[in-house]
């Protein structure tokens, strides 16, 4: 597809898009399916459409001032075309190159393109007001690196293109002088001699048609490709078998450390690294006087008042209780004693339950170890069975591969027979598409002609309206007016006053407001002083209560600790269930140690040699694999560099 049709489809897809009806993706899909474009053309149109929607504000910064200042004679219907040209110049010029961009410009009207590019490709405008407007929309770094730098790099070629357009516009406007036809000399009509008879040519001997060189001479033999494919397939199968066998390897051949060992090693490394603090900042310790003395915490007013209220309510409860005792109320000392005894019994039962659960947990741990040892033995038996199954599956797989190869040969023969019919169908499809393209071009030219006529009529009407507005603005108007501050406006209101009287009243109101503020300030200061006195009294009460509470709680904690230790010793010596659980646990532990001793297998010298040889072979395979990966990466980089150059 040529450049004129490409730019037309880019403008048409933007004009037909309505964001209130369809999303951009749906509109792009519908438009491309209706136009039947080629793959490269469809990709170009879709990229221009999505990029223009994304950076529409950047294009508007250039096109709108152009229509306001230099857009006289340029129809508004070409505004989308100018936006597309702006997008191509800013974001796609490095990809397209100057030859393709020049072809896009030459397919349009020279006058419009010259006016727009002369306005846009201006170094002073780009570095001044256009850069400022773009910086309001995007970051300054993005504007400098992504917009201005590529455009300034192409500025000499773009300036040369503008000069070429100017020459074409000037050549088109200069009248061409009518040239008179030159005198042509006629030859004399002389008698022409008879032509000589042409001798008969000698017969050219026909040579036999030579046989063409077979195409297989320039191609690699099929056996090489088959061997390469078979080599890759065998390597993948070997890697798969290696990964599968590594999952079920024996404990004697497992050279990796356990998770518990890894965690302990990691913890030891972290502890050693924490000790090595060479450049750390050593803070000075606090003085002993500060550490020995209790530093009081500063409280705000709300906290002081809340805590003072709490202590006052406690005082009221204590006073109320003493008054009730004086009046002959019942004493609760017996109840408190009974409650303390019940709590002691609950504590003993709770401690017995905790000890029982601890012993049961250890027993379940021993049972789990025995079950794991049994599971390892079962897994070893399963591995032997799976080896036999894999051998049977491999034989079955080889048989299936032979059948698939025979089937593929038959399919290749069928495909070669159907290629001749595909060529005829392709020719018919190309003729049909060419016919559709011709019809679409005729319709688009008619629509463009109608749109140009409507735009010219609209422009004439707007120019006439602008002339009328400018004529109205050119008429002189006297705006000078004398003002007297002592006179009223003359609207005859009851509260009407002059500006001088208004200023005097405002000054009186300001003095009155200043007096009111002073009185309020004195009241606030008095309230603050009274509040500070009340807070200081509350703080003294709070400090007394806190000292008493800390002393009582310390005594309570010491008594509770002594009781817990004594009850725990009694339970361990008196409870028969705990003693029986302890004996069962010792038996389970002895059984586990005996089973572990039986399961230990001492590796022989041959098994050690086999293990070391397997490890060396595995390391060599890994090295060869990494070398192949590096080679493929280098080849890919070489191909990419060659394609870019």
Coordinates of C-alpha atoms in Angstrom, one line a residue, residues 161-637:
X161 CA 12.0 19.6 3.8
X162 CA 10.3 22.9 4.6
X163 CA 12.6 24.8 2.1
X164 CA 11.7 22.3 -0.6
X165 CA 8.0 22.8 0.1
X166 CA 8.4 26.6 0.0
X167 CA 10.1 26.3 -3.5
X168 CA 7.2 24.2 -4.7
X169 CA 4.6 26.7 -3.4
X170 CA 6.5 29.6 -5.0
X171 CA 6.9 27.7 -8.3
X172 CA 3.2 26.9 -8.3
X173 CA 2.2 30.6 -7.7
X174 CA 4.5 32.2 -10.3
X175 CA 2.7 32.5 -13.7
X176 CA 4.1 30.5 -16.6
X177 CA 4.8 32.4 -19.8
X178 CA 3.2 31.0 -23.0
X179 CA 5.9 29.9 -25.4
X180 CA 5.4 30.2 -29.1
X181 CA 5.9 27.1 -31.2
X182 CA 9.3 26.8 -33.0
X183 CA 9.7 26.6 -36.7
X184 CA 10.1 23.0 -37.8
X185 CA 12.3 22.3 -40.9
X186 CA 10.8 20.0 -43.5
X187 CA 12.9 17.7 -45.5
X188 CA 13.0 17.8 -49.3
X189 CA 10.8 15.2 -51.0
X190 CA 13.5 13.4 -52.9
X191 CA 13.2 10.1 -54.7
X192 CA 14.1 7.4 -52.2
X193 CA 16.2 4.5 -53.5
X194 CA 14.9 1.0 -53.5
X195 CA 15.8 -1.0 -50.5
X196 CA 18.2 -3.8 -50.9
X197 CA 16.8 -7.3 -50.7
X198 CA 17.5 -8.9 -47.3
X199 CA 19.4 -12.2 -47.6
X200 CA 17.7 -15.3 -46.1
X201 CA 19.0 -16.0 -42.6
X202 CA 20.8 -19.2 -41.8
X203 CA 18.7 -21.6 -39.8
X204 CA 19.7 -21.6 -36.1
X205 CA 20.1 -25.1 -34.7
X206 CA 17.9 -26.0 -31.8
X207 CA 19.7 -27.1 -28.7
X208 CA 18.3 -29.6 -26.3
X209 CA 16.9 -28.0 -23.1
X210 CA 19.3 -28.6 -20.2
X211 CA 18.1 -30.0 -17.0
X212 CA 17.9 -27.4 -14.1
X213 CA 20.1 -27.7 -11.1
X214 CA 18.1 -29.5 -8.3
X215 CA 17.2 -27.4 -5.3
X216 CA 18.5 -30.0 -3.0
X217 CA 22.0 -29.0 -4.0
X218 CA 21.7 -25.8 -2.0
X219 CA 19.9 -27.3 1.0
X220 CA 21.2 -29.4 3.9
X221 CA 20.3 -33.1 3.7
X222 CA 17.3 -34.2 5.7
X223 CA 19.5 -36.7 7.6
X224 CA 21.4 -33.8 9.3
X225 CA 18.1 -32.1 10.5
X226 CA 16.8 -35.5 11.7
X227 CA 20.0 -36.2 13.6
X228 CA 19.9 -32.7 15.2
X229 CA 16.3 -33.2 16.2
X230 CA 16.9 -36.7 17.6
X231 CA 20.0 -35.3 19.5
X232 CA 17.8 -32.6 21.1
X233 CA 15.0 -35.0 21.9
X234 CA 17.5 -37.5 23.5
X235 CA 19.0 -34.7 25.6
X236 CA 15.6 -33.6 26.9
X237 CA 14.6 -37.2 27.7
X238 CA 17.9 -37.7 29.6
X239 CA 17.4 -34.5 31.6
X240 CA 13.8 -35.6 32.4
X241 CA 15.0 -39.0 33.6
X242 CA 17.7 -37.3 35.6
X243 CA 15.2 -35.0 37.3
X244 CA 12.8 -37.9 38.0
X245 CA 15.6 -40.1 39.5
X246 CA 16.8 -37.2 41.7
X247 CA 13.4 -37.0 43.3
X248 CA 13.6 -40.7 44.5
X249 CA 17.3 -40.9 45.4
X250 CA 18.4 -43.0 48.4
X251 CA 19.3 -41.4 51.7
X252 CA 22.9 -42.8 51.4
X253 CA 23.3 -40.9 48.1
X254 CA 21.7 -37.7 49.3
X255 CA 24.6 -35.2 49.5
X256 CA 22.4 -32.2 50.4
X257 CA 22.0 -31.1 54.0
X258 CA 18.7 -31.3 55.8
X259 CA 16.5 -28.2 56.4
X260 CA 17.2 -28.2 60.1
X261 CA 21.0 -28.3 59.5
X262 CA 20.7 -25.4 56.9
X263 CA 18.7 -23.3 59.4
X264 CA 21.3 -23.9 62.2
X265 CA 24.1 -23.0 59.8
X266 CA 22.3 -19.9 58.7
X267 CA 21.7 -18.9 62.3
X268 CA 25.3 -19.4 63.2
X269 CA 26.5 -17.3 60.2
X270 CA 24.1 -14.5 61.2
X271 CA 25.3 -14.5 64.8
X272 CA 29.0 -14.3 63.6
X273 CA 28.2 -11.5 61.1
X274 CA 26.4 -9.5 63.8
X275 CA 29.6 -9.6 65.9
X276 CA 31.6 -8.1 63.1
X277 CA 30.5 -4.5 63.4
X278 CA 33.5 -2.6 62.3
X279 CA 32.1 0.8 61.2
X280 CA 29.0 0.9 63.5
X281 CA 28.3 3.9 65.6
X282 CA 28.7 3.3 69.3
X283 CA 26.2 5.3 71.3
X284 CA 27.2 6.6 74.7
X285 CA 25.4 4.8 77.6
X286 CA 23.1 6.8 79.9
X287 CA 24.6 8.0 83.1
X288 CA 24.0 5.8 86.2
X289 CA 22.1 8.6 88.0
X290 CA 19.5 8.6 85.2
X291 CA 19.2 4.8 85.2
X292 CA 18.8 4.5 88.9
X293 CA 16.2 7.3 89.3
X294 CA 12.6 6.9 87.9
X295 CA 12.0 9.6 85.3
X296 CA 8.4 10.9 85.5
X297 CA 6.3 10.7 82.3
X298 CA 4.8 14.0 81.1
X299 CA 1.0 13.8 80.9
X300 CA -1.4 16.1 79.0
X301 CA -4.3 17.8 80.5
X302 CA -7.0 15.2 79.4
X303 CA -5.0 12.3 80.8
X304 CA -4.5 14.0 84.2
X305 CA -8.2 14.9 84.5
X306 CA -9.3 11.4 83.5
X307 CA -6.9 9.7 86.0
X308 CA -7.8 12.1 88.7
X309 CA -11.5 11.3 88.2
X310 CA -10.7 7.5 88.4
X311 CA -9.0 7.9 91.8
X312 CA -11.8 10.1 93.2
X313 CA -14.3 7.4 92.3
X314 CA -12.1 4.8 94.0
X315 CA -12.0 7.0 97.1
X316 CA -15.8 7.3 97.1
X317 CA -16.2 3.5 96.9
X318 CA -13.8 2.9 99.8
X319 CA -15.6 5.5 101.9
X320 CA -19.0 4.0 101.1
X321 CA -17.7 0.5 102.0
X322 CA -16.3 1.8 105.4
X323 CA -19.6 3.5 106.2
X324 CA -21.6 0.4 105.4
X325 CA -19.3 -1.6 107.8
X326 CA -19.8 1.0 110.5
X327 CA -23.5 0.6 110.1
X328 CA -23.3 -3.2 110.7
X329 CA -22.9 -4.6 107.2
X330 CA -21.6 -8.2 106.5
X331 CA -17.8 -8.7 106.3
X332 CA -16.5 -10.5 103.1
X333 CA -13.2 -11.8 104.6
X334 CA -14.5 -15.4 104.8
X335 CA -15.7 -15.3 101.2
X336 CA -12.3 -14.0 100.1
X337 CA -10.5 -16.8 101.9
X338 CA -12.8 -19.4 100.2
X339 CA -12.2 -17.8 96.9
X340 CA -8.4 -17.9 97.4
X341 CA -8.6 -21.7 98.2
X342 CA -10.7 -22.3 95.0
X343 CA -8.1 -20.4 92.9
X344 CA -5.3 -22.5 94.4
X345 CA -7.1 -25.7 93.4
X346 CA -7.8 -24.4 89.9
X347 CA -4.1 -23.6 89.6
X348 CA -3.0 -27.1 90.6
X349 CA -5.4 -28.7 88.1
X350 CA -4.2 -26.4 85.4
X351 CA -0.5 -27.2 86.1
X352 CA -1.3 -30.9 86.0
X353 CA -3.0 -30.5 82.7
X354 CA -0.1 -28.6 81.2
X355 CA 2.4 -31.2 82.3
X356 CA 0.2 -34.0 81.0
X357 CA -0.1 -32.3 77.6
X358 CA 3.7 -31.8 77.4
X359 CA 4.4 -35.5 78.0
X360 CA 1.7 -36.5 75.5
X361 CA 3.3 -34.2 72.9
X362 CA 6.6 -35.9 73.4
X363 CA 5.0 -39.3 73.0
X364 CA 3.3 -38.3 69.8
X365 CA 6.7 -37.0 68.5
X366 CA 8.3 -40.4 69.1
X367 CA 5.4 -42.1 67.3
X368 CA 5.8 -39.8 64.3
X369 CA 9.5 -40.7 64.1
X370 CA 8.7 -44.4 64.0
X371 CA 6.0 -43.9 61.4
X372 CA 8.4 -41.9 59.2
X373 CA 10.9 -44.8 59.4
X374 CA 8.2 -47.2 58.2
X375 CA 7.2 -44.8 55.4
X376 CA 10.9 -44.8 54.1
X377 CA 10.9 -48.6 53.9
X378 CA 7.6 -48.5 52.0
X379 CA 8.9 -45.9 49.6
X380 CA 12.0 -48.0 48.7
X381 CA 9.7 -50.9 47.7
X382 CA 7.6 -48.5 45.6
X383 CA 10.7 -47.2 43.8
X384 CA 11.6 -50.7 42.6
X385 CA 8.1 -51.3 41.3
X386 CA 8.2 -47.9 39.4
X387 CA 11.5 -48.8 37.7
X388 CA 9.8 -51.9 36.2
X389 CA 6.8 -49.9 35.1
X390 CA 9.1 -47.2 33.4
X391 CA 10.8 -49.9 31.4
X392 CA 7.5 -51.2 30.1
X393 CA 6.3 -47.6 29.3
X394 CA 9.5 -46.9 27.3
X395 CA 9.0 -49.9 25.1
X396 CA 5.4 -48.9 24.5
X397 CA 6.5 -45.3 23.7
X398 CA 9.0 -46.5 21.0
X399 CA 6.3 -48.5 19.3
X400 CA 4.0 -45.4 19.3
X401 CA 6.7 -43.3 17.8
X402 CA 7.2 -45.7 14.8
X403 CA 3.4 -45.5 14.1
X404 CA 3.4 -41.7 14.3
X405 CA 6.3 -41.5 11.7
X406 CA 4.4 -43.6 9.2
X407 CA 1.3 -41.4 9.7
X408 CA 3.3 -38.2 9.1
X409 CA 4.7 -39.5 5.9
X410 CA 1.2 -40.2 4.5
X411 CA 0.1 -36.6 5.6
X412 CA 3.1 -35.0 3.8
X413 CA 2.1 -36.8 0.5
X414 CA -1.5 -35.5 0.8
X415 CA -0.3 -31.9 1.5
X416 CA 1.9 -31.8 -1.6
X417 CA -1.0 -32.9 -3.8
X418 CA -3.2 -30.0 -2.5
X419 CA -0.7 -27.1 -3.1
X420 CA -1.6 -26.8 -6.8
X421 CA -5.3 -26.1 -6.0
X422 CA -4.3 -23.4 -3.5
X423 CA -2.4 -21.3 -6.1
X424 CA -5.5 -20.9 -8.3
X425 CA -7.6 -19.9 -5.3
X426 CA -5.0 -17.3 -4.3
X427 CA -5.1 -15.6 -7.7
X428 CA -8.9 -15.3 -7.6
X429 CA -8.7 -13.8 -4.1
X430 CA -6.1 -11.2 -5.2
X431 CA -8.3 -10.1 -8.2
X432 CA -11.4 -9.8 -5.9
X433 CA -9.5 -7.6 -3.4
X434 CA -8.2 -5.3 -6.1
X435 CA -11.7 -4.7 -7.3
X436 CA -12.9 -3.9 -3.8
X437 CA -10.0 -1.4 -3.2
X438 CA -10.8 0.4 -6.5
X439 CA -14.5 0.9 -5.4
X440 CA -13.5 2.2 -2.0
X441 CA -11.0 4.7 -3.5
X442 CA -13.7 6.2 -5.7
X443 CA -16.2 6.6 -2.8
X444 CA -13.5 8.2 -0.6
X445 CA -12.6 10.8 -3.3
X446 CA -16.2 11.8 -3.6
X447 CA -16.6 12.2 0.2
X448 CA -13.4 14.3 0.4
X449 CA -14.7 16.7 -2.4
X450 CA -18.0 17.2 -0.5
X451 CA -16.2 17.8 2.8
X452 CA -13.8 20.4 1.2
X453 CA -16.8 22.3 -0.3
X454 CA -18.6 22.4 3.1
X455 CA -15.4 23.6 4.9
X456 CA -14.9 26.4 2.4
X457 CA -18.5 27.7 2.9
X458 CA -18.1 27.5 6.7
X459 CA -14.7 29.4 6.5
X460 CA -16.3 32.2 4.4
X461 CA -19.1 32.7 6.9
X462 CA -16.6 32.8 9.8
X463 CA -14.4 35.4 8.0
X464 CA -17.4 37.6 7.4
X465 CA -18.4 37.4 11.1
X466 CA -14.9 38.2 12.2
X467 CA -14.9 41.4 10.0
X468 CA -18.1 42.5 11.6
X469 CA -16.8 42.0 15.2
X470 CA -13.5 43.8 14.4
X471 CA -15.5 46.8 13.0
X472 CA -17.6 47.0 16.2
X473 CA -14.5 46.8 18.3
X474 CA -12.8 49.6 16.3
X475 CA -15.4 52.2 17.4
X476 CA -14.1 54.5 20.1
X477 CA -15.7 54.5 23.6
X478 CA -15.1 57.0 26.3
X479 CA -14.5 55.3 29.7
X480 CA -13.4 58.2 31.9
X481 CA -15.6 59.1 34.9
X482 CA -15.0 61.6 37.7
X483 CA -15.5 60.3 41.3
X484 CA -16.4 62.4 44.4
X485 CA -16.0 60.5 47.7
X486 CA -18.3 62.8 49.6
X487 CA -21.3 62.3 47.4
X488 CA -23.8 59.5 47.5
X489 CA -24.6 57.2 44.6
X490 CA -28.1 58.7 44.1
X491 CA -30.1 55.4 44.3
X492 CA -32.4 57.0 47.0
X493 CA -32.0 54.2 49.5
X494 CA -32.7 54.9 53.2
X495 CA -29.3 53.7 54.4
X496 CA -27.4 55.3 51.5
X497 CA -24.0 56.9 52.4
X498 CA -20.9 58.3 50.7
X499 CA -17.5 56.5 50.6
X500 CA -16.0 59.0 53.1
X501 CA -18.8 58.3 55.7
X502 CA -18.4 54.5 55.0
X503 CA -14.7 54.7 55.8
X504 CA -15.3 56.6 59.1
X505 CA -17.9 54.0 60.2
X506 CA -15.5 51.2 59.4
X507 CA -12.7 52.8 61.5
X508 CA -15.2 53.0 64.5
X509 CA -16.1 49.3 64.1
X510 CA -12.4 48.3 64.1
X511 CA -11.8 50.1 67.4
X512 CA -14.8 48.4 68.9
X513 CA -13.7 45.0 67.7
X514 CA -10.1 45.6 69.2
X515 CA -11.7 46.3 72.6
X516 CA -13.8 43.1 72.5
X517 CA -10.7 41.1 71.6
X518 CA -8.7 42.5 74.6
X519 CA -11.5 41.6 77.1
X520 CA -11.7 38.1 75.7
X521 CA -7.9 37.7 75.9
X522 CA -7.9 38.6 79.7
X523 CA -10.8 36.1 80.3
X524 CA -8.9 33.3 78.5
X525 CA -5.7 34.0 80.6
X526 CA -7.6 33.8 83.9
X527 CA -9.3 30.5 82.9
X528 CA -5.9 29.1 81.9
X529 CA -4.3 30.0 85.3
X530 CA -7.2 28.4 87.2
X531 CA -7.0 25.2 85.1
X532 CA -3.2 24.9 85.7
X533 CA -3.8 25.1 89.5
X534 CA -6.5 22.4 89.3
X535 CA -4.2 20.1 87.2
X536 CA -1.3 20.5 89.7
X537 CA -3.5 19.5 92.6
X538 CA -4.7 16.4 90.6
X539 CA -1.1 15.4 89.8
X540 CA -0.1 15.3 93.5
X541 CA -3.1 13.0 94.2
X542 CA -2.2 10.7 91.2
X543 CA 1.5 10.4 92.3
X544 CA 0.4 9.2 95.8
X545 CA -2.0 6.6 94.4
X546 CA 0.5 5.3 91.8
X547 CA 3.2 4.7 94.5
X548 CA 0.8 2.7 96.6
X549 CA -0.4 0.6 93.6
X550 CA 3.1 -0.4 92.5
X551 CA 4.0 -1.5 96.0
X552 CA 0.9 -3.7 96.4
X553 CA 1.3 -5.3 92.9
X554 CA 5.0 -6.2 93.6
X555 CA 4.0 -8.0 96.8
X556 CA 1.2 -9.9 95.0
X557 CA 3.5 -11.1 92.2
X558 CA 6.1 -12.4 94.7
X559 CA 3.5 -14.4 96.6
X560 CA 2.0 -15.8 93.4
X561 CA 5.4 -17.0 92.1
X562 CA 6.2 -18.8 95.4
X563 CA 2.8 -20.6 95.3
X564 CA 3.3 -21.8 91.7
X565 CA 6.7 -23.3 92.4
X566 CA 5.5 -25.1 95.5
X567 CA 2.4 -26.6 93.8
X568 CA 4.4 -27.8 90.8
X569 CA 6.8 -29.7 93.0
X570 CA 3.9 -31.4 94.9
X571 CA 2.1 -32.4 91.7
X572 CA 5.3 -34.1 90.2
X573 CA 5.7 -36.2 93.3
X574 CA 2.1 -37.1 94.0
X575 CA 0.3 -37.6 90.6
X576 CA 0.3 -41.3 89.5
X577 CA -0.8 -40.5 85.9
X578 CA 2.1 -38.2 85.3
X579 CA 4.6 -40.8 86.6
X580 CA 3.1 -43.5 84.2
X581 CA 3.3 -41.1 81.2
X582 CA 6.9 -40.4 82.1
X583 CA 7.7 -44.1 82.1
X584 CA 5.9 -44.7 78.7
X585 CA 7.9 -41.9 77.2
X586 CA 11.2 -43.4 78.2
X587 CA 10.1 -46.7 76.7
X588 CA 9.2 -45.1 73.4
X589 CA 12.5 -43.3 73.2
X590 CA 14.4 -46.5 73.8
X591 CA 12.4 -48.2 71.0
X592 CA 13.1 -45.4 68.6
X593 CA 16.8 -45.4 69.2
X594 CA 16.9 -49.2 68.7
X595 CA 15.1 -48.9 65.4
X596 CA 17.4 -46.2 64.2
X597 CA 20.5 -48.3 65.1
X598 CA 19.1 -51.2 63.0
X599 CA 18.3 -49.0 60.0
X600 CA 21.9 -47.6 59.8
X601 CA 23.6 -48.7 56.6
X602 CA 27.4 -48.5 56.4
X603 CA 28.4 -47.5 52.8
X604 CA 30.9 -49.8 51.1
X605 CA 34.0 -48.6 49.1
X606 CA 32.3 -49.5 45.7
X607 CA 29.1 -47.4 46.6
X608 CA 31.3 -44.5 47.6
X609 CA 33.2 -44.6 44.3
X610 CA 29.9 -44.8 42.3
X611 CA 28.6 -41.8 44.2
X612 CA 31.7 -39.7 43.5
X613 CA 31.7 -40.7 39.8
X614 CA 28.0 -39.7 39.5
X615 CA 28.7 -36.3 41.1
X616 CA 31.6 -35.6 38.7
X617 CA 29.4 -36.6 35.7
X618 CA 26.6 -34.3 36.9
X619 CA 29.0 -31.4 37.3
X620 CA 30.4 -32.0 33.8
X621 CA 26.9 -32.1 32.3
X622 CA 26.0 -28.8 34.0
X623 CA 29.2 -27.2 32.6
X624 CA 28.4 -28.4 29.1
X625 CA 24.8 -27.1 29.4
X626 CA 25.9 -23.7 30.6
X627 CA 28.4 -23.5 27.7
X628 CA 25.7 -24.3 25.2
X629 CA 23.4 -21.6 26.7
X630 CA 26.2 -19.0 26.4
X631 CA 26.8 -19.9 22.8
X632 CA 23.1 -19.6 21.9
X633 CA 22.9 -16.2 23.7
X634 CA 26.0 -15.0 21.7
X635 CA 24.5 -16.1 18.4
X636 CA 21.2 -14.4 19.3
X637 CA 23.0 -11.1 20.1

